[in-house]
XYZ file of N, CA and C in Angstrom:
237
model
N 123.296 127.469 96.264
C 123.492 126.133 97.095
C 122.784 124.938 96.397
N 123.762 123.703 96.539
C 123.095 122.629 95.795
C 122.791 121.286 96.754
N 121.634 121.163 96.203
C 121.035 119.878 97.160
C 120.866 118.750 96.121
N 120.672 117.508 97.015
C 120.312 116.296 96.079
C 119.112 115.638 96.637
N 118.435 115.334 95.417
C 116.995 114.400 96.209
C 117.091 113.313 95.603
N 117.075 112.219 96.762
C 117.075 110.925 96.232
C 115.564 110.267 96.437
N 115.184 110.046 95.301
C 113.645 109.371 95.312
C 113.819 107.940 95.021
N 113.175 107.301 95.883
C 112.937 105.796 95.892
C 111.345 105.171 95.839
N 111.335 104.101 95.293
C 110.090 103.563 95.584
C 109.706 103.177 96.852
N 108.597 103.057 97.437
C 108.341 102.544 98.619
C 108.432 101.254 98.809
N 108.760 100.892 100.305
C 109.111 99.483 100.534
C 108.053 98.304 100.105
N 106.606 98.844 100.096
C 105.534 98.033 99.736
C 105.332 98.144 98.285
N 105.991 98.727 97.476
C 105.486 98.844 96.082
C 106.556 97.885 95.425
N 106.149 97.192 94.479
C 106.801 96.357 93.687
C 107.937 97.072 92.808
N 109.013 96.825 92.798
C 110.234 97.686 92.078
C 110.556 96.951 90.721
N 109.737 97.316 89.838
C 110.041 96.209 88.752
C 111.201 96.252 87.857
N 111.651 97.624 88.099
C 113.332 98.079 87.465
C 114.194 97.298 88.214
N 113.982 97.595 89.434
C 115.035 96.948 90.535
C 114.874 95.361 90.350
N 113.964 94.769 90.240
C 113.920 93.416 90.209
C 114.648 92.922 88.822
N 114.330 93.764 87.669
C 115.034 93.391 86.359
C 116.538 93.411 86.559
N 116.922 94.524 87.110
C 118.521 94.909 87.484
C 119.139 93.406 88.131
N 118.254 93.160 89.226
C 118.788 92.139 90.299
C 118.753 90.684 89.506
N 117.913 90.410 88.578
C 117.861 89.264 88.131
C 118.854 89.180 87.005
N 119.272 90.266 86.251
C 120.309 90.285 85.255
C 121.617 90.046 85.759
N 121.704 90.872 87.079
C 122.824 90.703 87.618
C 123.342 89.454 88.358
N 122.411 88.826 88.858
C 122.254 87.451 89.387
C 122.809 86.586 87.964
N 121.834 86.895 86.933
C 122.294 85.681 85.662
C 123.803 85.935 85.265
N 124.518 86.829 85.838
C 125.736 87.124 85.259
C 126.849 86.685 86.302
N 126.352 85.969 87.443
C 126.795 85.466 88.648
C 127.317 86.552 89.669
N 126.697 87.814 89.572
C 127.294 88.603 90.677
C 126.292 88.298 91.816
N 126.904 88.374 92.853
C 126.046 87.962 94.177
C 125.469 89.309 95.006
N 124.337 89.304 95.157
C 123.760 90.256 95.928
C 122.631 89.942 96.472
N 122.097 90.608 97.572
C 120.854 90.294 98.223
C 119.616 90.771 97.490
N 119.643 92.063 97.379
C 118.383 92.603 96.518
C 119.041 93.926 95.952
N 118.140 94.460 94.995
C 118.552 95.571 94.207
C 117.014 96.574 94.068
N 117.285 97.932 94.303
C 116.073 98.830 94.011
C 116.651 99.991 93.074
N 115.988 100.446 92.513
C 116.408 101.390 91.348
C 115.515 102.616 91.823
N 116.050 103.910 91.782
C 115.206 105.144 92.150
C 115.642 106.154 91.230
N 115.687 107.332 91.617
C 116.286 108.781 90.983
C 117.054 109.475 91.677
N 117.909 109.987 91.335
C 118.583 111.229 91.977
C 118.615 112.613 91.335
N 118.020 113.715 91.844
C 117.883 114.875 91.247
C 118.563 115.933 91.823
N 119.597 116.634 91.181
C 120.505 117.494 91.609
C 119.958 119.147 91.498
N 119.719 120.015 92.343
C 119.175 121.076 92.217
C 120.059 122.077 92.894
N 120.370 123.313 92.046
C 121.058 124.362 92.806
C 120.017 125.609 92.862
N 119.860 125.790 94.024
C 119.110 126.972 94.494
C 119.798 128.340 95.050
N 119.243 129.562 94.966
C 119.564 130.761 95.083
C 119.318 130.982 96.605
N 119.772 130.370 97.689
C 119.539 130.521 99.008
C 120.372 131.047 99.997
N 120.248 131.793 100.961
C 121.216 132.437 101.681
C 121.605 131.552 102.891
N 120.775 130.628 103.166
C 120.999 129.412 104.314
C 120.551 128.138 103.811
N 121.248 127.153 104.499
C 120.877 125.754 104.297
C 119.267 125.468 104.589
N 118.802 126.092 105.608
C 117.435 125.724 106.039
C 116.647 126.421 104.871
N 116.857 127.553 104.477
C 116.248 128.168 103.388
C 116.231 127.353 102.210
N 117.392 126.802 101.706
C 117.663 126.071 100.645
C 116.803 124.675 100.634
N 116.812 124.104 101.789
C 116.388 122.866 101.970
C 114.704 123.046 101.922
N 114.325 123.965 102.621
C 112.672 124.426 102.386
C 112.454 124.769 100.772
N 113.282 125.180 100.083
C 112.915 125.477 98.654
C 112.688 124.210 97.961
N 113.948 123.313 98.228
C 113.750 122.144 97.329
C 112.641 121.296 97.900
N 112.178 121.207 99.352
C 111.200 120.335 99.652
C 110.059 120.769 99.057
N 109.670 122.103 98.723
C 108.536 122.476 98.126
C 108.544 122.201 96.708
N 109.735 122.107 96.098
C 109.843 121.531 94.484
C 109.767 119.994 94.540
N 110.094 119.311 95.380
C 109.934 118.025 95.742
C 108.580 117.494 95.763
N 107.748 118.131 96.536
C 106.502 118.072 97.171
C 105.466 118.057 95.910
N 105.929 119.133 95.254
C 105.125 120.074 94.043
C 105.223 119.018 92.721
N 106.437 118.386 92.268
C 106.560 117.751 91.059
C 107.370 116.875 91.002
N 108.582 116.521 91.911
C 109.652 115.655 91.851
C 109.317 114.190 91.994
N 108.413 113.855 92.888
C 107.930 112.603 93.353
C 106.316 112.304 93.423
N 105.976 111.039 93.614
C 104.554 110.619 93.557
C 104.543 110.367 94.741
N 103.650 110.685 95.964
C 103.879 110.561 97.245
C 102.958 109.079 97.439
N 102.343 108.600 96.384
C 101.584 107.273 96.613
C 102.722 106.340 96.320
N 103.761 106.179 95.663
C 104.302 105.252 95.508
C 105.909 105.406 95.779
N 106.159 106.752 96.074
C 107.405 107.063 96.403
C 108.006 107.696 97.582
N 109.217 107.789 98.173
C 109.530 108.517 99.274
C 110.931 109.196 98.716
N 111.361 110.422 99.432
C 112.491 111.129 99.178
C 113.060 111.378 100.248
N 114.446 111.905 100.170
C 115.112 112.634 101.266
C 116.095 113.538 100.415
N 116.248 114.658 101.129
C 116.925 115.852 100.765
C 118.415 115.695 101.368
N 119.602 116.010 100.769
C 120.880 116.148 101.040
C 121.460 117.326 100.700
N 122.303 118.141 101.352
C 123.121 119.092 101.047
C 124.188 118.429 100.292
N 124.725 119.121 98.947
C 125.897 118.700 98.144
C 126.986 119.792 98.272
N 128.061 119.409 98.594
C 129.109 120.289 98.544
C 129.329 121.164 99.700
């Protein structure tokens, strides 16, 4: 069962990558209000139910995938 984990910087954290991308795009005359850069991790787990799979992925995310001081994440079922 496949899940995606979207990891983004917290709103209160300065997103230097997002700011650099935003400035580059604006410098090339693209119109945008803002840009934030994060990560997307796709995980395939051997789960019998969606709840079991989501719990497995949550444990993985809490263990190593994100830094709770500067990032937030959300899990979504894929496919």
